[in-house]
Short mmCIF file of C-alpha atoms in Angstrom, two decimals:
data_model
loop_
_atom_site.label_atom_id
_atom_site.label_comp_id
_atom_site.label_asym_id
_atom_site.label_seq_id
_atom_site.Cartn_x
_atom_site.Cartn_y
_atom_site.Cartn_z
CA UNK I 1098 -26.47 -31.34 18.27
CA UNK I 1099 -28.26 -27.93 18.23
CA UNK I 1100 -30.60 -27.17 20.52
CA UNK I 1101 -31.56 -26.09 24.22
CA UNK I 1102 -30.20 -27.80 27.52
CA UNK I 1103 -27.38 -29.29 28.09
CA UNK I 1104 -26.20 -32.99 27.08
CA UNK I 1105 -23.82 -35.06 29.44
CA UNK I 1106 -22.90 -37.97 26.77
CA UNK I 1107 -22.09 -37.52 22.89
CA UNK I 1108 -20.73 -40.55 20.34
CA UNK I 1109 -19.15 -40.26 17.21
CA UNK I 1110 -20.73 -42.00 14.25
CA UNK I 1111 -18.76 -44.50 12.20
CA UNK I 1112 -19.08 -45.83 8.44
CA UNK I 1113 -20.69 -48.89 9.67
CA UNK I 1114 -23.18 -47.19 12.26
CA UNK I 1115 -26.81 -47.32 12.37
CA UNK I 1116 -27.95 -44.81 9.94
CA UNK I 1117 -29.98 -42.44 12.62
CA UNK I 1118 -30.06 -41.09 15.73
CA UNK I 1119 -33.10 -40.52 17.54
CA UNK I 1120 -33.82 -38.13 20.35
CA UNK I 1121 -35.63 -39.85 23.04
CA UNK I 1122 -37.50 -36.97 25.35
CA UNK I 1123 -36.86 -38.54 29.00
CA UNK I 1124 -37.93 -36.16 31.44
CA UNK I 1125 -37.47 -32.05 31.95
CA UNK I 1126 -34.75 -30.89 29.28
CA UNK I 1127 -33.35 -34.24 29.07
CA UNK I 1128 -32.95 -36.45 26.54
CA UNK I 1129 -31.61 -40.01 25.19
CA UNK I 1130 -29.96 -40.63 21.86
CA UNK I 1131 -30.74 -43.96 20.66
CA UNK I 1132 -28.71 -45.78 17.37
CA UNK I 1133 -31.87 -47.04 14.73
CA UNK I 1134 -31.36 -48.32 11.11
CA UNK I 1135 -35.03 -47.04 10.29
CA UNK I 1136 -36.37 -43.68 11.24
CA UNK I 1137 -40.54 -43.50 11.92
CA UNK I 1138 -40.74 -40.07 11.96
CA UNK I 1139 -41.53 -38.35 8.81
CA UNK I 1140 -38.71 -35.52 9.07
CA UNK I 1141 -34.84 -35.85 9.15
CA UNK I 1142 -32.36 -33.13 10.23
CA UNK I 1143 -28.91 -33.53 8.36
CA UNK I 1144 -25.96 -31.95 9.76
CA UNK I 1145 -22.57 -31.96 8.04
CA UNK I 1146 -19.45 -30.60 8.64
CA UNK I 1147 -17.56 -29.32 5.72
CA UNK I 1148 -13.55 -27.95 5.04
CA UNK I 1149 -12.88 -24.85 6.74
CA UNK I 1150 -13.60 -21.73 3.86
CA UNK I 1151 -10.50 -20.53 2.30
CA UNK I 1152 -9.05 -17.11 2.23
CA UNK I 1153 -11.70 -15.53 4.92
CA UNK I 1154 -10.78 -14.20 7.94
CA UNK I 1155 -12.77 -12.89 10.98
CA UNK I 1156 -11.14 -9.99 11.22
CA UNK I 1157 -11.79 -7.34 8.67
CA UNK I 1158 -10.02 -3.88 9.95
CA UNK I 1159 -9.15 -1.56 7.26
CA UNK I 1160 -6.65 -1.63 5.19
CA UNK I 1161 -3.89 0.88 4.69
CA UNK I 1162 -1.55 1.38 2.13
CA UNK I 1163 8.26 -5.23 8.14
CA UNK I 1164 8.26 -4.92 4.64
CA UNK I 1165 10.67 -2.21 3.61
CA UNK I 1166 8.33 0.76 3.32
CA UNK I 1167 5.04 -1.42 4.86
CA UNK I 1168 3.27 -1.11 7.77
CA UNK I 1169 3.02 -3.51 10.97
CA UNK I 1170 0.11 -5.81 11.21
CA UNK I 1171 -2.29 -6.68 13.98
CA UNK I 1172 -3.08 -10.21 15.49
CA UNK I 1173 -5.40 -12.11 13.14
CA UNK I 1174 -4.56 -9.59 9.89
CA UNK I 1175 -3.42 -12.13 7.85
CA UNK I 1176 -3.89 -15.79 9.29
CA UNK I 1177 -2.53 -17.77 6.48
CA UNK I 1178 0.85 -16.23 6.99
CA UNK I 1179 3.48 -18.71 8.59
CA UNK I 1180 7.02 -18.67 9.59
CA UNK I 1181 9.93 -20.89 8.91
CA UNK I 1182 12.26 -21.01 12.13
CA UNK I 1183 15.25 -23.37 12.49
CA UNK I 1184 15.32 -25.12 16.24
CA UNK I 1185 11.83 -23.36 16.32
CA UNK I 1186 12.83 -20.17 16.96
CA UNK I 1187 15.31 -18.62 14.85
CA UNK I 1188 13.51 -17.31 11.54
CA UNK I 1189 14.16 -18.39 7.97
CA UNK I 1190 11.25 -17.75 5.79
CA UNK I 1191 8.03 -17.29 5.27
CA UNK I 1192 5.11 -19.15 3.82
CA UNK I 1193 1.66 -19.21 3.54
CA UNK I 1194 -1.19 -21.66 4.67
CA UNK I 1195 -2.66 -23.72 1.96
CA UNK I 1196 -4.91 -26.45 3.72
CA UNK I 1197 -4.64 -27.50 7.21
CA UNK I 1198 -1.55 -29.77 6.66
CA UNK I 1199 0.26 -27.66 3.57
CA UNK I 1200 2.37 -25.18 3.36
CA UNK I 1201 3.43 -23.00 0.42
CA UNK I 1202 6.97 -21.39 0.08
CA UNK I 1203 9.32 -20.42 -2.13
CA UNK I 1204 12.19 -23.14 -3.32
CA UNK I 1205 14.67 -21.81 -2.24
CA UNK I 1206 13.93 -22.05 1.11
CA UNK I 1207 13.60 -25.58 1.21
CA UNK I 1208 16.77 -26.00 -1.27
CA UNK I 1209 18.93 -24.10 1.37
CA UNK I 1210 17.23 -26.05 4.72
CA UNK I 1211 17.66 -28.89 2.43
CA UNK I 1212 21.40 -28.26 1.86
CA UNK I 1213 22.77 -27.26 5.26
CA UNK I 1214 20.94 -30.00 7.21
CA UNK I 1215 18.42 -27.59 8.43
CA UNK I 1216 14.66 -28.97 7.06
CA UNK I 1217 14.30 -31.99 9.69
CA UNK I 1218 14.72 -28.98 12.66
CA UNK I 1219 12.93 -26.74 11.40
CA UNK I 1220 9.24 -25.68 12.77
CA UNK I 1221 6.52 -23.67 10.77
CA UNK I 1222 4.96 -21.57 13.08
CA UNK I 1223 1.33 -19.91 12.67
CA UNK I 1224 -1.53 -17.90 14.17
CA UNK I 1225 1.47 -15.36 15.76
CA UNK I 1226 1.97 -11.33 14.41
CA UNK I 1227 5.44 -11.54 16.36
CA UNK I 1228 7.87 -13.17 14.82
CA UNK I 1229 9.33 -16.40 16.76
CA UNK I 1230 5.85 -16.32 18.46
CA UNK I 1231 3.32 -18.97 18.00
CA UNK I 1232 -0.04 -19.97 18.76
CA UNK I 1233 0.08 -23.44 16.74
CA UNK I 1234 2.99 -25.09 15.53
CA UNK I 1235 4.37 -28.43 13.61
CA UNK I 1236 7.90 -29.87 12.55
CA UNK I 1237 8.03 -31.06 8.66
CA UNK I 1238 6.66 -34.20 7.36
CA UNK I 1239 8.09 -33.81 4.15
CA UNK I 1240 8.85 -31.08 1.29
CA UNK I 1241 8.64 -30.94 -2.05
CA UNK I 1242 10.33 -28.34 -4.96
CA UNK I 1243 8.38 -28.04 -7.86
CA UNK I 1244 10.27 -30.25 -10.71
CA UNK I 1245 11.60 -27.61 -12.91
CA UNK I 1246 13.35 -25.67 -10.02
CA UNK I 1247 16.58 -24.90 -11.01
CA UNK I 1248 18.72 -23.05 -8.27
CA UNK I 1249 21.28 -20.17 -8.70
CA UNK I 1250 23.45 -19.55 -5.60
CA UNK I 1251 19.97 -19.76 -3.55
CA UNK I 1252 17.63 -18.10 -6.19
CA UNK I 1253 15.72 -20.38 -8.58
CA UNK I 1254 16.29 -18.96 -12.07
CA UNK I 1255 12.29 -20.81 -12.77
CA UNK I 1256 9.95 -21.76 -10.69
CA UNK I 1257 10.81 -20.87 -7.54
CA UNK I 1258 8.04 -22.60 -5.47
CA UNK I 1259 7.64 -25.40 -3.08
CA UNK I 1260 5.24 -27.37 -0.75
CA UNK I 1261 5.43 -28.76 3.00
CA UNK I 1262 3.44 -30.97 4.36
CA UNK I 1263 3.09 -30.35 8.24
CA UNK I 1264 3.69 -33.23 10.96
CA UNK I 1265 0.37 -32.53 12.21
CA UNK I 1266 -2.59 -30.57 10.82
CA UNK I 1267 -2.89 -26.90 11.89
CA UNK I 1268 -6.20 -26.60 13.39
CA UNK I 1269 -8.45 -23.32 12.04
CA UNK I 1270 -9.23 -20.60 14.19
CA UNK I 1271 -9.72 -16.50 13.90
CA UNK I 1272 -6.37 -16.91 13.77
CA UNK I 1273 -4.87 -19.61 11.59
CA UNK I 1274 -7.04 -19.78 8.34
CA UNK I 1275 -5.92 -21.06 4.98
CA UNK I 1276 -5.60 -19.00 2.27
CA UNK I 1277 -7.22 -19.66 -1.55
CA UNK I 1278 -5.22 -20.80 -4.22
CA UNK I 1279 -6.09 -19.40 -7.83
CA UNK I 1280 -7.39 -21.46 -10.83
CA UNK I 1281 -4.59 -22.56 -13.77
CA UNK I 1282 -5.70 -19.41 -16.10
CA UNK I 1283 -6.15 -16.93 -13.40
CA UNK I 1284 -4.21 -13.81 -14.75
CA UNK I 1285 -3.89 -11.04 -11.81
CA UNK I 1286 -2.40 -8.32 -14.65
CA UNK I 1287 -6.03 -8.47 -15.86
CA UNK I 1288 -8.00 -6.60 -13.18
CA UNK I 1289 -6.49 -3.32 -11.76
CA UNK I 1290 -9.00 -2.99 -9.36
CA UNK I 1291 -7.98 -5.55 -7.17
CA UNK I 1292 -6.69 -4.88 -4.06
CA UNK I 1293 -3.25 -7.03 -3.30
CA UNK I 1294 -0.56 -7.05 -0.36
CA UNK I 1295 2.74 -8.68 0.27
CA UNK I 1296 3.42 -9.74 4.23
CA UNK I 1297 6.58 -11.15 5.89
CA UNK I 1298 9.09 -10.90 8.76
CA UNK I 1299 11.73 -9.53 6.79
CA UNK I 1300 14.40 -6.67 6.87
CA UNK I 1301 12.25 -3.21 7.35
CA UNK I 1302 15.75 -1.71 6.14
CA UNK I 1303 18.12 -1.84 3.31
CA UNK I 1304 20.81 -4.07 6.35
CA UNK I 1305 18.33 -4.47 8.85
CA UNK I 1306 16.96 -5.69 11.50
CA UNK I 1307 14.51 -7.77 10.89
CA UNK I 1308 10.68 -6.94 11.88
CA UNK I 1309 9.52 -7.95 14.81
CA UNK I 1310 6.04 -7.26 13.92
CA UNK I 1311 4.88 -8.91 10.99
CA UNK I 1312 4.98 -6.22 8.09
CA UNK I 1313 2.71 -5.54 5.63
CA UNK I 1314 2.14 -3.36 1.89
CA UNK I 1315 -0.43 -2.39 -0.47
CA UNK I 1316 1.79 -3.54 -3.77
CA UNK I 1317 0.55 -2.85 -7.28
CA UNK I 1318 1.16 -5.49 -9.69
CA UNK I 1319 3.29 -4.76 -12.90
CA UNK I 1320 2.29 -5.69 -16.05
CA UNK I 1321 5.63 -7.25 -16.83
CA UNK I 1322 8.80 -8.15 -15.00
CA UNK I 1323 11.17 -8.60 -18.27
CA UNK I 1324 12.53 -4.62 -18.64
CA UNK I 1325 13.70 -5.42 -14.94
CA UNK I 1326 15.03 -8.80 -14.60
CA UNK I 1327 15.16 -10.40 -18.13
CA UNK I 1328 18.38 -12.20 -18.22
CA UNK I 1329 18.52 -12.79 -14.29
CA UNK I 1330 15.34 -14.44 -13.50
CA UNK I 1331 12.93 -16.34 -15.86
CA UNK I 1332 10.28 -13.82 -16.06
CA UNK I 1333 7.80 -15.88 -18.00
CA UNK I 1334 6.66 -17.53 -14.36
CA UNK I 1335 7.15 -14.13 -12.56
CA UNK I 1336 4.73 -11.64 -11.01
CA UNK I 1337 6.64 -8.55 -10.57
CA UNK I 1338 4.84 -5.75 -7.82
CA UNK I 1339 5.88 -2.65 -6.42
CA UNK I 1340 6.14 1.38 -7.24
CA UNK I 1341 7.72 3.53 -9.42
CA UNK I 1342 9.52 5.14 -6.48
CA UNK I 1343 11.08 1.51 -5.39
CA UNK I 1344 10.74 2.34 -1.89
CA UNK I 1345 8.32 -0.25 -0.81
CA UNK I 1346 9.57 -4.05 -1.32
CA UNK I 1347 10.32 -7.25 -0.13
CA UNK I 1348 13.76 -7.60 1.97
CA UNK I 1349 15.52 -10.64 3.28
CA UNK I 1350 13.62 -12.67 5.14
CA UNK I 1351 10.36 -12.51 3.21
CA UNK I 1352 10.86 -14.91 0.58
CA UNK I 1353 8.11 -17.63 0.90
CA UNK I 1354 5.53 -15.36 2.19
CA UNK I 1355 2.18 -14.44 0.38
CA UNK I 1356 1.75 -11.92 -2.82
CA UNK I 1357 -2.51 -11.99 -2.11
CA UNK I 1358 -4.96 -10.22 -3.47
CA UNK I 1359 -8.39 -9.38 -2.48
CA UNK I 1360 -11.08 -10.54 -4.86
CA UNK I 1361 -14.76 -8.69 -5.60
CA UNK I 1362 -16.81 -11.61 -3.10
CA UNK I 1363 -14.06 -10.17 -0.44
CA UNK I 1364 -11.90 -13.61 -0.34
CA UNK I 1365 -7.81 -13.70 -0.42
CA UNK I 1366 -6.17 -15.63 -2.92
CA UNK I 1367 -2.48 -15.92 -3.01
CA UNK I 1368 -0.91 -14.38 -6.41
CA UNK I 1369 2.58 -14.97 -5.80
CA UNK I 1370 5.61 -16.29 -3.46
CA UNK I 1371 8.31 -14.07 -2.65
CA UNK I 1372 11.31 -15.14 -4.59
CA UNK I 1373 13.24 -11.91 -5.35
CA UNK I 1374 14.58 -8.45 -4.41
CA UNK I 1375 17.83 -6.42 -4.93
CA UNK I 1376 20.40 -7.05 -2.30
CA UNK I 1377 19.87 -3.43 -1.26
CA UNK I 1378 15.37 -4.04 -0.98
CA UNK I 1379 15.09 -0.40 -2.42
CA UNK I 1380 16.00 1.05 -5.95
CA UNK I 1381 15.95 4.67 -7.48
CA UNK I 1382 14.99 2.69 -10.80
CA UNK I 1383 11.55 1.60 -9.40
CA UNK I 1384 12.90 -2.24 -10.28
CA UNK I 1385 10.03 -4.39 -8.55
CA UNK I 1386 9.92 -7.69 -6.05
CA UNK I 1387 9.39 -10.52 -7.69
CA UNK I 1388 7.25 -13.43 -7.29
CA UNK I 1389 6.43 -16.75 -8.21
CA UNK I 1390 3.37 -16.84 -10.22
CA UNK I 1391 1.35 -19.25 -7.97
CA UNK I 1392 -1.22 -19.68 -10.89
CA UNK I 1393 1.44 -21.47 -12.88
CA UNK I 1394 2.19 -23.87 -10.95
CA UNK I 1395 -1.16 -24.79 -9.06
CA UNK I 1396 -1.52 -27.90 -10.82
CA UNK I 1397 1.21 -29.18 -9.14
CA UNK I 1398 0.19 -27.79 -6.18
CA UNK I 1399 -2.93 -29.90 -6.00
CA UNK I 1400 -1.50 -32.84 -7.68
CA UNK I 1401 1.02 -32.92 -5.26
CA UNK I 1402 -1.30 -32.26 -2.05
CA UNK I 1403 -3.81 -34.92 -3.35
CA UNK I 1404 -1.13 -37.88 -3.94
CA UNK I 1405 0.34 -37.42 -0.82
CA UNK I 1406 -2.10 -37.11 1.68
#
């Protein structure tokens, strides 16, 4: 209720409630709500409460162009971004906040949970810049690899994407926010002026450690991946991002996490999942990271979320 003064008494308003509530003035400040099927005023306020607004965040410090080559991020830069931590505290992954139960990550991250035993332990943790830290978390409900996932010793040679649902919803603060998904035909070759950054937990070196901080890059995305990885990967679901120079990439421990880019009405949308990088995250041939082209696949993503809800 908006307002001045204080209430001592609220009630939540079912289906098959009375249709209004009136405000009673008692004495003072003070008031009664009273339940009426008819209203004899002439004026109505309607409140409603809608889904929290995807890829905004309350924190808007500027951006500069661990990530091997990236910078370290501050609490609240990037609330969508999630870990994947066996026992809850040992990392795995990354991913990044759809909606307030969903989770999007690369296959091969469930494939291998899947395969060792792993998935039913392990926690997705959110709203934290430090990795193992948390300020909400949730076991898996359930996860789901999109249906043409093929895997290749632990890299999916197409469409390397998956879903989790959470055990409990995430609820959305400053510092856990979901992030926007793009539309079916939403190319992000098309527009060079967009501004787009990968984030993760992974190696900041060639053979580590991992980051501590979560890292992040300004990437530029490549207008093809196939002089790079054709015959390795199936590039024709691939975003490919990166320099010339190779010397700012993705490293282990960042697959899952977020490809996003900025859009003109300043809201994130999440290009890509991190699928691929060279063994040794840096190359003196400029090859690129490589990313599942969320776009592709977001049919599935919202066919999947909406059947099982």
């Amino acid at each position: 209720m908006l307002g001045y003064g204080t209430m001592n008494k609220t009630s939540s308003i079912s289906e098959s409630s009375p249709r209004y509530l009136i405000v009673q003035e008692r004495f003072g400040n003070m008031s009664d709500l009273k339940f009426a099927r008819t209203c004899r005023g002439k004026y109505v306020v309607h409140l409603s409460c809608n889904l929290a607004e995807c890829g905004t965040k309350s924190k808007n410090n500027p951006l500069v162009p661990l990530i091997v080559g990236g910078n370290q991020a501050q609490s609240g830069d990037w609330p969508w971004q999630v870990g994947l931590a066996y026992l809850g505290f040992a990392h795995f992954c990354g991913g990044v906040l759809v909606a307030e139960e969903w989770v999007l990550t690369a296959g091969h991250c469930i494939d291998v949970l899947r395969s060792l035993g792993r998935l039913s332990r392990t926690y997705i943790l959110a709203g934290a810049h430090v990795r193992g830290a948390k300020r909400q978390w949730s076991p898996v409900s359930a996860s789901f690899m999109h249906p043409v996932y093929v895997p290749r010793t632990g890299i999916a040679q197409t469409m390397d994407i998956g879903l989790i649902r959470l055990a409990r919803k995430f609820r959305i603060t400053d510092y856990v926010r979901p992030v926007c998904l793009p539309s079916k035909d939403h190319d992000f070759r098309d527009d060079d002026s967009l501004e787009c950054y990968m984030s993760g937990f992974g190696y900041t070196k060639p053979h580590g450690p991992g980051a501590q901080i979560l890292g992040y890059a300004k990437m530029v995305i490549q207008p093809n991946c196939s002089w790079a990885y054709e015959g390795w990967l199936d590039t024709r679901n691939l975003l490919c991002a990166g320099y010339d120079t190779g010397h700012i990439s993705t490293c282990r421990g960042d697959s899952g996490g977020p490809l996003m880019c900025r859009s003109h009405d300043n809201k994130w949308t999440v290009a890509g999942i991190s699928s691929f990088s060279l063994t040794t995250c840096i190359s003196q041939y400029g090859y690129p990271s490589a990313f599942t082209e969320v776009a592709k696949a977001v049919q599935w993503i919202e066919k999947t979320i909406q059947e099982n809800r």
